XYZ file of C-alpha atoms in Angstrom:
533
model
C 71.908 -65.160 -80.561
C 70.869 -63.782 -77.192
C 70.934 -60.280 -78.626
C 68.678 -61.314 -81.501
C 66.226 -62.941 -79.094
C 66.123 -59.745 -76.996
C 65.480 -57.613 -80.092
C 62.662 -59.894 -81.252
C 61.137 -59.968 -77.757
C 61.275 -56.172 -77.495
C 59.684 -55.809 -80.947
C 56.840 -58.155 -80.016
C 56.188 -56.259 -76.783
C 56.276 -52.914 -78.611
C 53.913 -54.037 -81.382
C 51.553 -55.642 -78.874
C 51.426 -52.367 -77.011
C 50.140 -50.516 -80.083
C 46.417 -49.934 -80.381
C 44.261 -48.504 -83.137
C 42.230 -45.483 -82.066
C 39.289 -43.753 -83.682
C 41.104 -40.426 -84.030
C 43.016 -39.901 -87.272
C 44.832 -37.179 -89.187
C 43.739 -35.266 -92.279
C 46.666 -33.650 -94.084
C 45.628 -30.878 -96.468
C 48.197 -29.349 -98.794
C 48.484 -27.295 -101.983
C 51.870 -28.544 -103.128
C 53.893 -25.947 -101.202
C 52.516 -25.999 -97.656
C 50.601 -28.548 -95.625
C 48.645 -28.664 -92.386
C 47.230 -31.465 -90.267
C 43.698 -31.562 -88.865
C 41.821 -33.827 -86.476
C 39.309 -36.305 -87.915
C 37.287 -39.093 -86.275
C 36.616 -42.355 -88.077
C 35.568 -45.931 -87.321
C 38.601 -48.181 -87.640
C 36.548 -51.368 -87.820
C 34.334 -49.892 -90.562
C 36.585 -47.856 -92.813
C 40.228 -48.480 -91.807
C 42.831 -45.945 -92.904
C 46.524 -46.236 -93.699
C 48.782 -46.156 -90.659
C 51.465 -43.901 -92.172
C 51.473 -40.725 -94.232
C 53.622 -42.301 -96.956
C 51.202 -45.185 -97.409
C 48.134 -42.918 -97.546
C 46.635 -42.126 -100.944
C 46.329 -38.487 -101.969
C 43.041 -37.185 -103.340
C 41.939 -33.807 -104.724
C 39.566 -32.267 -102.173
C 36.226 -30.831 -103.319
C 34.034 -28.473 -101.276
C 30.402 -29.674 -101.224
C 29.488 -28.152 -97.866
C 26.533 -26.484 -99.562
C 24.835 -29.898 -99.530
C 24.346 -32.747 -97.075
C 24.663 -35.305 -99.915
C 21.627 -37.383 -99.022
C 20.979 -37.783 -102.758
C 22.640 -36.961 -106.077
C 20.413 -34.039 -106.986
C 22.283 -30.823 -107.643
C 25.675 -32.525 -107.704
C 27.792 -32.609 -110.869
C 29.269 -36.150 -111.141
C 32.293 -34.867 -113.074
C 33.127 -32.558 -110.165
C 33.190 -35.463 -107.700
C 34.644 -38.281 -109.798
C 37.946 -39.567 -108.333
C 38.049 -36.964 -105.588
C 37.510 -36.658 -101.838
C 34.432 -34.620 -100.966
C 33.498 -32.575 -97.905
C 29.777 -32.388 -97.089
C 27.764 -31.183 -94.099
C 26.403 -33.343 -91.317
C 22.603 -33.767 -91.180
C 19.309 -34.986 -92.710
C 20.443 -38.598 -93.277
C 22.758 -41.177 -91.754
C 26.414 -41.744 -92.560
C 25.730 -44.860 -94.608
C 23.417 -43.058 -97.015
C 25.904 -40.231 -97.519
C 28.679 -42.743 -98.185
C 26.590 -44.738 -100.680
C 25.658 -41.564 -102.570
C 29.331 -40.526 -102.642
C 30.247 -43.987 -103.954
C 27.636 -43.742 -106.690
C 29.318 -40.525 -107.820
C 32.718 -42.320 -107.839
C 34.109 -40.263 -104.947
C 37.263 -41.707 -103.397
C 36.714 -40.492 -99.802
C 33.981 -38.785 -97.789
C 34.567 -36.148 -95.104
C 31.557 -34.971 -93.103
C 31.972 -31.487 -91.641
C 30.353 -31.048 -88.232
C 29.360 -28.109 -86.085
C 28.516 -30.515 -83.278
C 30.576 -32.839 -81.118
C 32.169 -35.464 -83.352
C 31.385 -39.048 -82.397
C 32.683 -42.251 -83.921
C 30.669 -42.977 -87.127
C 28.526 -46.091 -86.702
C 25.864 -47.999 -88.599
C 24.024 -51.311 -88.532
C 26.252 -54.331 -89.067
C 24.453 -55.082 -92.332
C 25.380 -51.613 -93.650
C 29.127 -51.878 -93.015
C 29.782 -54.032 -96.091
C 28.054 -51.513 -98.366
C 30.614 -48.756 -97.738
C 33.980 -49.157 -99.488
C 35.458 -45.664 -99.316
C 37.154 -43.929 -96.331
C 34.622 -42.047 -94.205
C 35.487 -39.626 -91.416
C 34.190 -36.597 -89.525
C 36.039 -33.284 -89.298
C 35.380 -29.958 -87.636
C 33.627 -27.490 -89.917
C 35.763 -24.665 -88.516
C 38.878 -26.637 -89.510
C 37.643 -26.900 -93.092
C 36.908 -23.165 -93.245
C 40.424 -22.488 -91.950
C 41.927 -24.817 -94.567
C 39.896 -23.202 -97.333
C 41.087 -19.778 -96.270
C 44.710 -20.986 -96.146
C 44.851 -23.082 -99.309
C 42.020 -21.709 -101.442
C 40.078 -24.034 -103.753
C 43.082 -26.150 -104.797
C 43.512 -28.671 -102.009
C 44.994 -32.162 -101.814
C 44.041 -34.477 -98.964
C 45.566 -37.531 -97.269
C 43.846 -39.508 -94.507
C 45.839 -41.731 -92.176
C 45.547 -43.128 -88.656
C 48.886 -43.738 -86.893
C 48.519 -46.358 -84.150
C 49.144 -45.121 -80.643
C 51.627 -46.940 -78.457
C 50.825 -47.602 -74.829
C 54.547 -47.324 -74.104
C 55.010 -43.602 -74.628
C 58.144 -41.516 -74.113
C 56.163 -39.325 -71.711
C 56.348 -42.165 -69.167
C 60.153 -42.048 -69.241
C 60.089 -38.244 -68.880
C 57.669 -38.507 -65.953
C 59.862 -41.156 -64.315
C 62.931 -38.952 -64.782
C 61.171 -35.945 -63.222
C 60.082 -38.005 -60.225
C 63.502 -39.601 -59.611
C 65.423 -36.332 -59.964
C 62.992 -34.529 -57.643
C 63.185 -37.284 -55.026
C 66.993 -37.401 -55.156
C 67.487 -33.631 -55.076
C 64.957 -33.170 -52.273
C 66.572 -35.874 -50.157
C 70.068 -34.536 -50.793
C 68.958 -30.992 -49.934
C 67.403 -32.156 -46.670
C 70.575 -34.033 -45.725
C 72.759 -31.037 -46.562
C 70.606 -28.765 -44.393
C 70.866 -31.269 -41.546
C 74.661 -31.397 -41.858
C 74.819 -27.601 -41.811
C 72.594 -27.549 -38.736
C 74.788 -30.026 -36.877
C 77.959 -28.193 -37.842
C 76.392 -24.944 -36.674
C 75.396 -26.477 -33.336
C 78.804 -28.012 -32.776
C 80.428 -24.689 -33.560
C 78.166 -22.869 -31.186
C 76.874 -20.402 -33.704
C 74.141 -22.285 -35.530
C 70.433 -21.977 -35.205
C 68.318 -24.575 -33.465
C 65.806 -26.662 -35.285
C 62.946 -24.571 -34.113
C 64.584 -21.464 -35.536
C 65.586 -22.889 -38.920
C 62.182 -22.491 -40.535
C 61.707 -26.266 -40.731
C 58.802 -28.232 -39.279
C 59.134 -31.666 -37.722
C 56.419 -34.308 -37.400
C 57.227 -36.262 -34.234
C 53.849 -37.154 -32.699
C 51.747 -40.087 -34.025
C 48.635 -38.210 -32.965
C 49.633 -35.239 -35.117
C 50.248 -37.576 -38.049
C 46.768 -39.074 -37.684
C 45.293 -35.578 -37.454
C 47.223 -34.530 -40.580
C 45.883 -37.480 -42.613
C 42.333 -36.888 -41.328
C 42.658 -33.249 -42.398
C 43.708 -34.385 -45.878
C 40.653 -36.645 -46.125
C 38.387 -33.802 -45.101
C 39.941 -31.419 -47.619
C 39.544 -33.953 -50.430
C 35.855 -34.482 -49.622
C 35.302 -30.721 -49.443
C 36.999 -30.307 -52.815
C 34.696 -32.960 -54.265
C 31.513 -31.217 -53.132
C 32.623 -27.565 -53.467
C 35.084 -27.878 -56.337
C 33.834 -24.900 -58.343
C 34.653 -22.498 -55.499
C 37.647 -24.059 -53.754
C 39.562 -24.664 -56.983
C 40.275 -20.920 -57.287
C 41.416 -20.773 -53.662
C 43.845 -23.636 -54.299
C 45.111 -21.984 -57.499
C 45.894 -18.726 -55.661
C 47.595 -20.594 -52.804
C 49.618 -22.641 -55.302
C 50.836 -19.491 -57.069
C 52.021 -17.973 -53.780
C 53.578 -21.123 -52.341
C 55.210 -22.285 -55.580
C 56.724 -18.846 -56.219
C 58.234 -18.907 -52.723
C 59.470 -22.478 -53.252
C 61.001 -21.576 -56.617
C 62.793 -18.655 -54.967
C 64.250 -20.988 -52.318
C 65.443 -23.438 -54.980
C 67.062 -20.789 -57.193
C 68.635 -19.106 -54.153
C 70.140 -22.424 -53.009
C 71.544 -23.071 -56.498
C 73.162 -19.639 -56.632
C 74.672 -20.203 -53.193
C 76.008 -23.562 -54.396
C 77.741 -22.088 -57.447
C 79.164 -19.261 -55.346
C 77.215 -16.420 -56.887
C 77.646 -13.337 -54.749
C 75.194 -10.548 -54.109
C 75.137 -6.790 -53.771
C 73.209 -5.153 -50.951
C 71.987 -1.619 -50.452
C 70.191 0.193 -47.667
C 67.083 2.339 -47.667
C 66.122 3.940 -44.354
C 68.214 1.448 -42.387
C 66.676 -1.512 -44.249
C 69.080 -3.786 -46.150
C 68.044 -5.151 -49.534
C 69.792 -7.773 -51.657
C 69.886 -7.152 -55.403
C 70.070 -10.888 -56.083
C 67.028 -11.563 -53.905
C 65.026 -8.814 -55.599
C 65.835 -10.147 -59.091
C 65.080 -13.734 -58.058
C 61.803 -12.703 -56.446
C 60.764 -10.831 -59.603
C 61.590 -13.830 -61.805
C 59.773 -16.331 -59.582
C 56.685 -14.141 -59.171
C 56.589 -13.590 -62.931
C 56.709 -17.336 -63.624
C 53.907 -17.981 -61.124
C 51.768 -15.152 -62.540
C 52.290 -16.330 -66.131
C 51.204 -19.820 -65.106
C 48.182 -18.417 -63.290
C 47.080 -16.369 -66.313
C 47.698 -19.033 -68.983
C 47.071 -22.141 -66.855
C 44.545 -23.549 -69.346
C 46.816 -23.321 -72.403
C 47.541 -27.027 -72.735
C 50.072 -26.744 -75.550
C 52.906 -25.258 -73.472
C 51.831 -24.277 -69.963
C 52.560 -27.785 -68.652
C 56.261 -26.851 -68.690
C 55.735 -24.057 -66.154
C 53.378 -26.195 -64.070
C 55.982 -28.952 -63.845
C 58.715 -26.428 -62.993
C 56.620 -24.935 -60.187
C 55.574 -28.425 -59.102
C 59.169 -29.641 -58.826
C 60.096 -26.552 -56.790
C 57.069 -27.096 -54.544
C 57.991 -30.746 -53.919
C 61.665 -29.929 -53.274
C 60.839 -27.191 -50.778
C 58.249 -29.383 -49.049
C 60.784 -32.209 -48.615
C 63.354 -29.772 -47.253
C 60.945 -27.974 -44.919
C 58.889 -30.857 -43.479
C 60.940 -33.490 -41.661
C 59.885 -36.773 -40.091
C 61.679 -37.285 -36.783
C 62.040 -41.096 -36.893
C 61.231 -44.220 -38.856
C 58.222 -44.946 -36.656
C 56.594 -41.709 -37.798
C 57.526 -42.579 -41.403
C 55.794 -45.959 -41.112
C 52.651 -44.468 -39.565
C 52.389 -41.599 -42.056
C 53.109 -43.601 -45.208
C 50.835 -46.464 -44.162
C 47.923 -44.131 -43.450
C 48.445 -42.293 -46.738
C 48.559 -45.641 -48.555
C 45.145 -46.511 -47.112
C 43.963 -42.989 -47.975
C 45.109 -43.367 -51.592
C 43.601 -46.837 -52.074
C 40.290 -45.887 -50.456
C 39.730 -42.737 -52.504
C 40.801 -44.416 -55.780
C 39.321 -47.924 -55.536
C 36.519 -47.740 -52.948
C 34.847 -44.372 -53.549
C 33.641 -45.250 -57.105
C 31.051 -47.490 -55.426
C 29.545 -44.433 -53.701
C 29.725 -41.720 -56.377
C 26.886 -41.140 -58.823
C 28.988 -41.344 -61.970
C 31.171 -44.227 -60.797
C 34.346 -42.108 -60.907
C 36.615 -42.107 -57.866
C 36.761 -38.967 -55.756
C 40.531 -38.817 -56.222
C 40.311 -38.827 -60.027
C 37.346 -36.461 -60.050
C 39.174 -33.899 -57.931
C 42.511 -34.285 -59.732
C 41.081 -33.947 -63.262
C 38.081 -31.712 -62.533
C 34.404 -32.717 -62.443
C 33.516 -30.779 -65.617
C 36.734 -31.387 -67.563
C 36.075 -30.624 -71.214
C 37.767 -32.397 -74.036
C 37.768 -35.826 -75.486
C 35.519 -38.406 -73.902
C 35.991 -42.106 -74.493
C 33.812 -45.086 -73.714
C 34.948 -48.432 -75.041
C 35.629 -48.027 -78.772
C 33.559 -44.845 -78.976
C 35.093 -41.395 -78.906
C 33.620 -37.903 -78.681
C 35.563 -34.791 -79.668
C 34.223 -31.213 -79.333
C 33.598 -29.541 -82.692
C 34.099 -26.055 -81.294
C 36.449 -24.609 -78.677
C 34.912 -24.877 -75.242
C 35.499 -22.862 -72.113
C 38.274 -24.762 -70.317
C 37.392 -26.241 -66.961
C 39.609 -25.374 -64.037
C 41.889 -28.130 -62.788
C 43.783 -28.345 -59.531
C 47.554 -27.784 -59.886
C 48.391 -30.993 -58.027
C 49.936 -33.115 -60.795
C 52.986 -33.234 -63.024
C 51.846 -33.231 -66.645
C 53.746 -34.422 -69.715
C 52.053 -34.657 -73.141
C 51.902 -38.065 -74.795
C 54.434 -37.631 -77.576
C 53.328 -40.610 -79.695
C 49.629 -39.672 -79.674
C 49.835 -37.402 -82.741
C 46.251 -37.824 -83.886
C 44.866 -37.619 -80.356
C 46.851 -34.448 -79.614
C 45.395 -32.806 -82.726
C 41.910 -33.482 -81.406
C 42.677 -32.748 -77.746
C 45.992 -32.798 -75.875
C 46.640 -36.096 -74.102
C 48.774 -36.098 -70.956
C 50.508 -38.545 -68.681
C 50.113 -37.330 -65.102
C 51.709 -38.011 -61.727
C 50.373 -36.505 -58.515
C 52.608 -34.357 -56.327
C 51.738 -36.661 -53.440
C 53.355 -39.595 -55.245
C 56.619 -37.651 -55.057
C 56.272 -35.857 -51.716
C 55.066 -38.767 -49.554
C 57.903 -41.200 -50.397
C 60.167 -38.136 -50.609
C 59.697 -37.480 -46.885
C 61.065 -40.972 -46.201
C 63.956 -40.383 -48.620
C 64.720 -37.119 -46.816
C 64.688 -38.913 -43.446
C 67.116 -41.526 -44.805
C 69.398 -38.740 -46.038
C 69.399 -37.090 -42.611
C 70.033 -40.410 -40.883
C 73.078 -40.921 -43.125
C 74.334 -37.577 -41.814
C 73.721 -38.591 -38.200
C 75.751 -41.802 -38.555
C 78.381 -40.227 -40.837
C 77.666 -42.656 -43.677
C 80.062 -41.572 -46.418
C 78.309 -43.729 -49.035
C 74.831 -42.545 -47.989
C 73.613 -46.114 -47.927
C 70.106 -45.371 -46.614
C 69.533 -42.486 -49.011
C 70.738 -44.416 -52.068
C 68.803 -47.566 -51.108
C 65.572 -45.639 -50.654
C 66.014 -43.835 -53.991
C 66.557 -47.166 -55.770
C 63.468 -48.609 -54.050
C 61.442 -45.603 -55.194
C 62.687 -46.074 -58.759
C 61.708 -49.769 -58.763
C 58.322 -48.923 -57.252
C 57.677 -46.386 -60.012
C 58.681 -48.951 -62.657
C 56.173 -51.416 -61.179
C 53.488 -48.723 -61.046
C 53.864 -47.875 -64.737
C 54.042 -51.570 -65.676
C 50.766 -52.349 -63.895
C 49.183 -49.247 -65.438
C 50.174 -50.341 -68.954
C 49.040 -53.935 -68.432
C 45.727 -53.035 -66.793
C 44.979 -50.065 -69.043
C 43.914 -47.883 -66.106
C 45.511 -45.394 -63.733
C 47.012 -46.734 -60.520
C 47.388 -45.287 -57.005
C 51.179 -45.087 -57.057
C 51.477 -45.194 -53.265
C 50.118 -48.746 -53.375
C 53.495 -49.794 -54.807
C 55.830 -47.029 -53.630
C 55.091 -47.284 -49.910
C 55.828 -51.031 -49.538
C 58.924 -50.792 -51.753
C 60.478 -47.901 -49.831
C 59.487 -48.894 -46.283
C 60.517 -52.539 -46.640
C 63.818 -51.597 -48.305
C 64.725 -49.151 -45.533
C 63.791 -51.669 -42.836
C 65.865 -54.421 -44.472
C 68.905 -52.152 -44.822
C 68.657 -51.055 -41.172
C 68.225 -54.656 -39.988
C 71.169 -55.924 -42.066
C 73.413 -53.180 -40.691
C 72.272 -53.777 -37.107
C 70.941 -50.223 -36.816
C 67.197 -50.841 -36.630
C 66.907 -49.520 -33.048
C 68.635 -46.260 -33.921
C 66.840 -45.988 -37.269
C 63.465 -46.512 -35.570
C 64.232 -44.010 -32.783
C 65.434 -41.282 -35.106
C 66.370 -37.676 -34.480
C 69.600 -36.470 -32.915
C 68.035 -33.575 -31.059
C 65.591 -33.362 -28.191
C 61.988 -32.796 -29.262
C 60.520 -30.007 -27.175
C 57.626 -31.936 -25.675
C 59.392 -35.327 -25.511
C 61.009 -36.749 -22.386
C 63.222 -39.298 -24.146
C 66.983 -38.831 -24.457
C 68.487 -37.849 -27.816
C 69.681 -40.759 -29.938
C 73.153 -39.327 -30.516
C 75.157 -36.565 -28.817
C 74.998 -33.396 -30.844
C 78.080 -32.554 -32.834
C 79.614 -36.025 -32.415
C 82.227 -37.100 -34.932
C 82.864 -40.722 -33.908
C 81.063 -43.765 -35.311
C 78.904 -44.610 -32.315
C 76.529 -46.646 -34.472
C 79.142 -48.169 -36.743
C 80.072 -47.410 -40.301
C 79.530 -50.544 -42.347
C 79.465 -49.403 -45.943
């Protein structure tokens, strides 16, 4: 019984999450092959079948030599019982549809060389049209005619799009795996550092290539610098976007090299070295560098190819986030609280407050992340606009993970739809996760209680973020939910274990410009704090 109730409840939620869009699919075939094309219709005016099997099939007739504002020059026998394609222009959609109906046409497709907008008419005209009416790109029809010839069959259908898309689960998986791997990597590096110090042969923190944020003043300066950069990007986007793209290619290639090199070290892959003029070179490093540079260059060249380049962007993005979490360390929980709280205010201000000051009412954060001149599909209420011809792609900052919406078949035909998650929504909580992982090393926590607790808190925060996004129908500043979840969870765990003082104080080593004593003696092996899990 309980299982049946759960199934019914899930079905209701799933069906309620489905919405009817104005984009639809035109399937043209000749009996042997078929191809799908983007069309735009008005669901409230001329609704279409939701599935391909339920859609009726019509012979398709080419009447693009006319705009069909009247019946002159049209052979009724040629049109009778068939779907017709005519050109946009000279009269409104209603008149074209009524003329097509008078000729006993079964569907009307209007080919457009302009941007396709949702077909509309006066309310009194809606009841006069009884056949499916939709707009299609003229270039798509020419392509279909070249592929199929004059014998074409057409089906029109509009699959509903679900708000709950599989891309959300993929995005959540990417974020959780990145957070967990980055935190684990940081903890492993810290353990190696401590073991090296205790053995007398390791490198100090300053020599390990890692950077530590230990001063509240430096944290405030860092956040202020981020605010300034975001404002500069807003006003000088067209120039700075190329600078950011070049920097991303260089940094992400280096980060990818570090990740691959660490994996090969983990699996025990050896290397062969050779010398040229007293300089040693590693064959493995050379091959890895070539592979990583190639991936970054391919992304840089094809960065606007939406159909597949998102895979490389996400790969480089994950490597960038992992390397950032491993390289940048927060010295104590106090610094974590200050940094994450300031970045929470930063995120909320630039998402929710700045729309009141911008001319177009779009937040600075969204404008910078998606690009001020982003081409593609534009939506406003129930209206939709789709370009009729390929447009020069606008440059976008490589600062987000992108996963295509798998259930949006019709929308992806018209213009690829993506679910996105900013790198900052992974890196910022990731710095706290990395600190928790290092603290577990300092107290010799075999079960990694702080690291695991923080990862679970991040997961629950992401679930809440996506839930609010689906219910509200608008993008959310993820840090608004992630920061409280992770900070409060870590504080509660430390308080319950009686380790809040040590957790707040932090690092095991002396900061160069700090006069305080280290929290723990370096290289210690006893449980001075107390192992409780």
